[in-house]
Short mmCIF file of C-alpha atoms in Angstrom, two decimals:
data_model
loop_
_atom_site.label_atom_id
_atom_site.label_comp_id
_atom_site.label_asym_id
_atom_site.label_seq_id
_atom_site.Cartn_x
_atom_site.Cartn_y
_atom_site.Cartn_z
CA UNK A 1 0.19 0.06 -0.18
CA UNK A 2 0.88 3.59 -0.64
CA UNK A 3 -0.27 6.21 1.29
CA UNK A 4 0.03 10.11 1.47
CA UNK A 5 -0.52 11.59 5.36
CA UNK A 6 -1.22 15.67 4.59
CA UNK A 7 -0.05 17.52 8.17
CA UNK A 8 2.20 14.39 8.05
CA UNK A 9 4.93 16.44 10.39
CA UNK A 10 2.72 17.42 12.80
CA UNK A 11 2.27 15.33 16.27
CA UNK A 12 -0.87 13.49 14.62
CA UNK A 13 0.21 12.75 11.36
CA UNK A 14 3.64 11.76 12.53
CA UNK A 15 2.59 9.70 14.86
CA UNK A 16 0.19 7.53 12.30
CA UNK A 17 2.88 7.47 10.09
CA UNK A 18 5.29 6.06 12.24
CA UNK A 19 3.20 3.58 13.49
CA UNK A 20 2.31 2.28 9.74
CA UNK A 21 5.49 1.96 9.35
CA UNK A 22 6.69 0.03 12.10
CA UNK A 23 3.91 -1.92 11.36
CA UNK A 24 4.12 -2.30 7.58
CA UNK A 25 7.36 -2.27 6.81
CA UNK A 26 6.52 -2.78 3.01
CA UNK A 27 4.00 0.04 3.07
CA UNK A 28 5.32 3.17 1.58
CA UNK A 29 4.64 6.12 3.18
CA UNK A 30 4.87 10.30 2.39
CA UNK A 31 4.05 12.82 4.77
CA UNK A 32 3.57 16.23 3.21
CA UNK A 33 3.10 18.85 5.08
CA UNK A 34 4.51 22.92 5.26
CA UNK A 35 6.22 23.16 8.60
CA UNK A 36 4.12 26.00 10.29
CA UNK A 37 4.10 25.01 13.98
CA UNK A 38 6.96 25.26 15.71
CA UNK A 39 8.23 21.85 16.97
CA UNK A 40 6.84 20.59 13.62
CA UNK A 41 10.95 20.62 12.04
CA UNK A 42 11.39 17.73 15.05
CA UNK A 43 9.44 15.54 13.77
CA UNK A 44 10.93 15.21 10.31
CA UNK A 45 14.70 13.35 10.84
CA UNK A 46 12.27 11.22 13.19
CA UNK A 47 10.04 10.06 9.86
CA UNK A 48 13.65 9.45 7.98
CA UNK A 49 15.05 7.43 10.08
CA UNK A 50 11.63 5.17 9.78
CA UNK A 51 12.02 5.25 5.93
CA UNK A 52 9.51 7.59 5.64
CA UNK A 53 9.31 9.83 2.32
CA UNK A 54 8.89 13.95 3.88
CA UNK A 55 7.30 16.61 1.05
CA UNK A 56 7.92 20.53 2.25
CA UNK A 57 4.48 21.51 0.66
CA UNK A 58 1.32 23.21 1.42
CA UNK A 59 -2.23 22.09 0.99
CA UNK A 60 -3.22 25.40 -0.31
CA UNK A 61 -1.16 24.71 -3.44
CA UNK A 62 -2.63 22.80 -5.99
CA UNK A 63 0.75 22.49 -7.81
CA UNK A 64 2.19 21.31 -4.46
CA UNK A 65 0.09 18.12 -5.66
CA UNK A 66 0.85 17.95 -8.83
CA UNK A 67 4.68 16.46 -7.99
CA UNK A 68 3.58 13.88 -5.54
CA UNK A 69 3.44 9.80 -6.38
CA UNK A 70 0.12 8.42 -6.98
CA UNK A 71 -1.05 6.68 -3.84
CA UNK A 72 -4.05 4.32 -2.42
CA UNK A 73 -4.85 5.83 0.63
CA UNK A 74 -5.15 9.67 1.94
CA UNK A 75 -4.89 10.57 5.18
CA UNK A 76 -5.92 14.10 5.63
CA UNK A 77 -4.78 15.13 8.73
CA UNK A 78 -3.45 18.76 8.19
CA UNK A 79 -5.19 21.84 9.62
CA UNK A 80 -4.62 24.78 11.44
CA UNK A 81 -6.05 23.35 14.67
CA UNK A 82 -6.71 25.98 17.10
CA UNK A 83 -10.11 26.66 18.37
CA UNK A 84 -9.54 30.46 19.28
CA UNK A 85 -7.49 31.09 14.59
CA UNK A 86 -9.74 33.58 13.06
CA UNK A 87 -11.22 35.21 16.03
CA UNK A 88 -8.76 38.38 16.40
CA UNK A 89 -7.44 38.61 13.09
CA UNK A 90 -8.05 37.28 9.90
CA UNK A 91 -9.15 33.89 9.38
CA UNK A 92 -7.60 33.60 5.90
CA UNK A 93 -5.17 30.79 6.67
CA UNK A 94 -7.47 29.35 8.83
CA UNK A 95 -10.12 29.34 5.67
CA UNK A 96 -7.24 28.52 3.22
CA UNK A 97 -5.95 25.58 5.09
CA UNK A 98 -9.12 23.33 6.70
CA UNK A 99 -11.43 24.23 3.82
CA UNK A 100 -9.32 25.03 0.53
CA UNK A 101 -6.78 22.70 1.62
CA UNK A 102 -9.21 20.16 1.64
CA UNK A 103 -10.69 20.50 -1.49
CA UNK A 104 -7.40 20.05 -3.05
CA UNK A 105 -6.38 16.71 -1.17
CA UNK A 106 -10.15 15.56 -2.40
CA UNK A 107 -8.81 16.31 -5.70
CA UNK A 108 -5.92 14.57 -5.47
CA UNK A 109 -7.48 11.44 -4.35
CA UNK A 110 -9.90 11.14 -7.37
CA UNK A 111 -6.87 11.62 -9.93
CA UNK A 112 -4.79 9.01 -7.84
CA UNK A 113 -8.66 6.82 -7.17
CA UNK A 114 -7.49 6.99 -3.52
CA UNK A 115 -8.70 6.24 -0.52
CA UNK A 116 -9.67 9.23 1.45
CA UNK A 117 -9.80 8.94 5.56
CA UNK A 118 -10.62 12.73 7.21
CA UNK A 119 -9.48 13.81 10.34
CA UNK A 120 -12.57 15.57 11.74
CA UNK A 121 -12.80 17.33 15.07
CA UNK A 122 -15.19 17.10 17.51
CA UNK A 123 -16.07 21.25 17.74
CA UNK A 124 -18.22 21.11 14.78
CA UNK A 125 -20.95 20.53 17.66
CA UNK A 126 -22.20 24.28 18.33
CA UNK A 127 -21.00 25.86 21.38
CA UNK A 128 -24.38 27.23 22.92
CA UNK A 129 -25.94 24.13 22.24
CA UNK A 130 -23.28 22.45 24.31
CA UNK A 131 -23.32 24.72 26.67
CA UNK A 132 -27.23 24.55 27.77
CA UNK A 133 -26.98 20.86 28.49
CA UNK A 134 -28.32 19.54 31.39
CA UNK A 135 -25.43 18.74 33.70
CA UNK A 136 -23.92 18.13 37.31
CA UNK A 137 -21.41 19.33 39.62
CA UNK A 138 -19.31 16.52 41.44
CA UNK A 139 -16.72 17.71 43.74
CA UNK A 140 -14.19 17.64 41.15
CA UNK A 141 -16.07 17.72 37.70
CA UNK A 142 -19.28 18.74 35.64
CA UNK A 143 -21.02 15.62 34.54
CA UNK A 144 -23.54 15.18 31.64
CA UNK A 145 -26.47 13.69 32.87
CA UNK A 146 -29.42 12.05 30.78
CA UNK A 147 -32.15 14.45 31.42
CA UNK A 148 -31.62 16.16 27.86
CA UNK A 149 -33.76 18.48 25.99
CA UNK A 150 -31.51 17.83 22.49
CA UNK A 151 -30.86 14.78 21.08
CA UNK A 152 -28.10 12.81 20.35
CA UNK A 153 -26.41 13.37 23.90
CA UNK A 154 -26.71 11.32 26.72
CA UNK A 155 -24.58 11.11 30.31
CA UNK A 156 -22.23 8.51 27.85
CA UNK A 157 -21.59 11.39 25.74
CA UNK A 158 -22.16 13.35 22.93
CA UNK A 159 -23.31 11.54 19.22
CA UNK A 160 -23.62 11.89 15.62
CA UNK A 161 -26.67 13.13 15.75
CA UNK A 162 -26.48 16.01 17.46
CA UNK A 163 -27.81 19.46 16.45
CA UNK A 164 -25.71 21.45 14.33
CA UNK A 165 -27.51 24.55 14.02
CA UNK A 166 -25.82 27.03 15.58
CA UNK A 167 -22.08 28.62 16.08
CA UNK A 168 -19.33 26.57 16.88
CA UNK A 169 -16.57 28.64 16.05
CA UNK A 170 -14.64 29.31 12.75
CA UNK A 171 -12.37 26.35 12.99
CA UNK A 172 -15.71 24.10 13.55
CA UNK A 173 -17.13 25.60 11.04
CA UNK A 174 -14.51 25.11 8.28
CA UNK A 175 -13.98 21.49 9.18
CA UNK A 176 -17.67 20.83 9.01
CA UNK A 177 -17.70 22.49 5.48
CA UNK A 178 -15.01 19.97 4.73
CA UNK A 179 -17.22 16.81 6.14
CA UNK A 180 -20.05 18.40 3.70
CA UNK A 181 -17.87 18.86 0.79
CA UNK A 182 -16.78 15.11 1.43
CA UNK A 183 -19.70 13.35 1.29
CA UNK A 184 -20.02 15.48 -2.31
CA UNK A 185 -17.24 13.70 -3.28
CA UNK A 186 -18.15 10.48 -1.72
CA UNK A 187 -22.03 9.98 -4.08
CA UNK A 188 -20.88 12.16 -7.27
CA UNK A 189 -17.08 10.90 -7.43
CA UNK A 190 -17.58 7.67 -6.40
CA UNK A 191 -14.76 8.65 -3.61
CA UNK A 192 -14.47 6.04 -0.88
CA UNK A 193 -14.20 8.15 2.36
CA UNK A 194 -14.62 8.14 6.32
CA UNK A 195 -14.77 11.02 8.28
CA UNK A 196 -13.31 10.69 11.94
CA UNK A 197 -14.91 13.98 14.47
CA UNK A 198 -12.05 13.18 17.03
CA UNK A 199 -12.27 14.77 19.97
CA UNK A 200 -9.17 15.89 22.40
CA UNK A 201 -6.02 13.83 20.83
CA UNK A 202 -2.70 14.09 22.80
CA UNK A 203 0.01 12.10 23.80
CA UNK A 204 3.89 12.67 23.49
CA UNK A 205 5.43 14.83 20.47
CA UNK A 206 2.23 16.72 20.49
CA UNK A 207 3.66 20.42 20.77
CA UNK A 208 0.89 21.51 23.91
CA UNK A 209 -0.56 25.16 23.81
CA UNK A 210 -2.97 26.86 25.57
CA UNK A 211 -5.73 26.72 22.84
CA UNK A 212 -4.29 23.28 21.43
CA UNK A 213 -2.78 20.50 23.02
CA UNK A 214 -3.76 20.91 26.74
CA UNK A 215 -2.94 18.00 28.62
CA UNK A 216 0.85 18.23 27.13
CA UNK A 217 0.76 21.87 28.14
CA UNK A 218 -0.76 20.93 32.18
CA UNK A 219 2.01 18.36 32.06
CA UNK A 220 5.12 20.24 30.74
CA UNK A 221 3.71 23.70 33.07
CA UNK A 222 4.48 20.97 35.93
CA UNK A 223 7.66 19.57 34.43
CA UNK A 224 9.12 22.72 34.13
CA UNK A 225 7.75 24.52 37.23
CA UNK A 226 6.10 27.00 35.65
CA UNK A 227 2.17 28.51 37.37
CA UNK A 228 -1.03 27.69 35.31
CA UNK A 229 -4.35 29.21 35.93
CA UNK A 230 -7.84 27.38 35.85
CA UNK A 231 -10.02 30.20 33.44
CA UNK A 232 -14.00 30.33 33.35
CA UNK A 233 -16.52 28.48 34.95
CA UNK A 234 -15.82 30.14 39.23
CA UNK A 235 -12.09 29.64 38.17
CA UNK A 236 -12.57 26.23 40.01
CA UNK A 237 -11.02 23.80 37.04
CA UNK A 238 -13.92 21.35 36.74
CA UNK A 239 -13.78 21.76 33.21
CA UNK A 240 -13.81 18.20 31.66
CA UNK A 241 -12.96 16.47 28.76
CA UNK A 242 -12.40 13.08 26.96
CA UNK A 243 -8.91 12.34 26.03
CA UNK A 244 -7.73 9.92 22.80
CA UNK A 245 -4.28 8.99 23.07
CA UNK A 246 -2.89 9.12 19.71
CA UNK A 247 -2.27 5.09 19.86
CA UNK A 248 -5.68 4.55 20.00
CA UNK A 249 -6.52 6.98 17.20
CA UNK A 250 -3.71 4.84 14.93
CA UNK A 251 -5.67 1.48 16.04
CA UNK A 252 -8.95 2.91 14.58
CA UNK A 253 -7.41 4.72 11.21
CA UNK A 254 -5.29 0.91 10.96
CA UNK A 255 -8.67 -0.64 11.29
CA UNK A 256 -10.09 1.45 8.57
CA UNK A 257 -7.47 1.35 5.97
CA UNK A 258 -7.72 -1.95 5.71
CA UNK A 259 -11.75 -2.29 5.86
CA UNK A 260 -12.43 1.14 4.25
CA UNK A 261 -15.90 -1.08 2.32
CA UNK A 262 -17.25 -1.27 5.72
CA UNK A 263 -17.26 2.26 6.85
CA UNK A 264 -17.75 4.11 3.33
CA UNK A 265 -19.83 7.27 3.44
CA UNK A 266 -19.83 7.18 7.65
CA UNK A 267 -19.35 9.78 9.94
CA UNK A 268 -18.04 8.26 13.19
CA UNK A 269 -17.23 10.23 16.89
CA UNK A 270 -13.61 9.22 18.42
CA UNK A 271 -12.86 9.86 21.59
CA UNK A 272 -11.58 8.22 24.84
CA UNK A 273 -15.40 8.29 26.15
CA UNK A 274 -16.28 8.68 30.03
CA UNK A 275 -13.57 6.00 30.82
CA UNK A 276 -10.90 8.33 29.26
CA UNK A 277 -12.07 11.73 31.15
CA UNK A 278 -10.39 14.39 33.11
CA UNK A 279 -11.05 17.49 34.47
CA UNK A 280 -8.43 19.95 35.20
CA UNK A 281 -8.86 19.83 38.48
CA UNK A 282 -8.26 16.12 38.40
CA UNK A 283 -5.79 16.37 35.96
CA UNK A 284 -3.49 18.69 38.67
CA UNK A 285 -3.39 16.22 41.01
CA UNK A 286 -2.02 13.47 38.17
CA UNK A 287 0.77 15.61 37.37
CA UNK A 288 1.81 16.48 40.83
CA UNK A 289 1.54 12.80 41.53
CA UNK A 290 3.65 11.51 38.43
CA UNK A 291 5.65 14.17 38.37
CA UNK A 292 6.16 15.22 42.45
CA UNK A 293 6.35 19.02 41.41
CA UNK A 294 3.17 20.92 42.71
CA UNK A 295 3.22 24.80 41.02
CA UNK A 296 1.35 27.72 41.41
CA UNK A 297 -2.09 27.61 39.61
CA UNK A 298 -4.16 31.20 39.58
CA UNK A 299 -7.53 31.57 39.25
CA UNK A 300 -10.18 33.39 35.97
CA UNK A 301 -13.67 33.41 36.98
CA UNK A 302 -14.71 35.04 33.34
CA UNK A 303 -15.22 32.55 30.43
CA UNK A 304 -12.65 32.57 27.38
CA UNK A 305 -14.07 33.16 23.51
CA UNK A 306 -15.62 29.88 22.29
CA UNK A 307 -14.81 27.70 25.20
CA UNK A 308 -17.07 24.63 26.87
CA UNK A 309 -17.75 23.06 30.37
CA UNK A 310 -17.41 19.72 29.52
CA UNK A 311 -17.12 17.88 26.09
CA UNK A 312 -17.54 13.84 26.08
CA UNK A 313 -17.66 11.87 23.15
CA UNK A 314 -20.23 8.71 22.60
CA UNK A 315 -18.09 6.30 21.39
CA UNK A 316 -21.27 3.95 20.36
CA UNK A 317 -21.75 4.14 16.80
CA UNK A 318 -17.98 3.28 16.04
CA UNK A 319 -17.49 0.77 18.11
CA UNK A 320 -20.97 -0.73 17.60
CA UNK A 321 -19.16 -0.82 13.50
CA UNK A 322 -15.86 -1.58 13.73
CA UNK A 323 -15.49 -3.00 17.15
CA UNK A 324 -12.46 -0.10 18.00
CA UNK A 325 -12.36 1.50 21.70
CA UNK A 326 -9.59 2.82 23.71
CA UNK A 327 -7.74 1.08 25.94
CA UNK A 328 -5.71 3.63 27.29
CA UNK A 329 -6.34 5.38 30.62
CA UNK A 330 -5.59 8.97 31.72
CA UNK A 331 -2.71 8.07 34.22
CA UNK A 332 -0.84 6.33 31.58
CA UNK A 333 -1.43 9.02 28.98
CA UNK A 334 -0.28 11.45 31.82
CA UNK A 335 2.93 9.37 32.44
CA UNK A 336 3.98 8.59 28.81
CA UNK A 337 4.37 12.76 28.10
CA UNK A 338 6.26 13.18 31.19
CA UNK A 339 8.66 10.42 30.27
CA UNK A 340 8.98 11.74 26.84
CA UNK A 341 9.77 15.50 28.52
CA UNK A 342 12.28 14.03 30.48
CA UNK A 343 13.92 11.93 28.12
CA UNK A 344 14.01 14.95 25.23
CA UNK A 345 14.05 18.01 27.63
CA UNK A 346 16.66 19.76 25.77
CA UNK A 347 14.99 19.93 22.67
CA UNK A 348 11.89 20.54 24.33
CA UNK A 349 12.50 23.33 26.55
CA UNK A 350 12.51 26.06 24.23
CA UNK A 351 9.22 25.12 22.47
CA UNK A 352 7.04 24.21 25.88
CA UNK A 353 8.79 25.91 28.31
#
């Protein structure tokens, strides 16, 4: 099999590429990336060591696709991933990358007659609707109840039939627009596609920032003994998310690559679910335990733009279709990221400190 991974030097793209090459040494894997995100340059050497071909290019440029070889499958993992992107300035890069870039990827896949696996986001679900959901406040977190007035949500989390009629951030909108276009290509160009709406992804080699990659950010701030803040919702740190280790995501993508006919045309939520979820307050305690360090954490009561109180993925559909479910728990995720920080401190300190 020959596979192109866009965003291939990013956290998710490089992680998928390396795992695929290790499990299928005979596969030819090409990684396309513009290296815009700080830290992605570190992954180029990692890809090369595995025998993966790195191509410096940009999905916004049609010409960059002309030089690419034909492949059997495309994994579209490129994105401007910040939920705050475009809110405080021009949205041009966001829209050109996350929407028009996806169209270029689709046209390339049609030319190659390649299968198309798209990494979307849970952020396609509208903010205001999520914020009106019924919840309870426990000692350390917010939790969804079964007493909901909208469909597609329960104590298990948010499902694929959750209502989509409201604003969701420019980032979420570009990904949802891409989903709609992918469905058209599936129907009218006979392109085999599957869309994965991923929750919070994390793991070693993620260059965490406050607006994207909060798990690594939280652990790194403890590791380097800097300060953090609980921002919004009263400043208690009870905001809750499910998290998914990139190795668990890999298992799903691996299955889809080799069973595309069984999920062709599907839209699937993929996250940690209730079982692999954590609040900021709970995450702080785990970080203290694993790093052995306690750092100052400020409190800011006011909410940030585009933030949500809690998000949990309901994986019922993807599990029923594929048998997949997450296996790596929160403590193991923190342990792995902490070990990665310790092992690569010199290279990571200028990026994450």
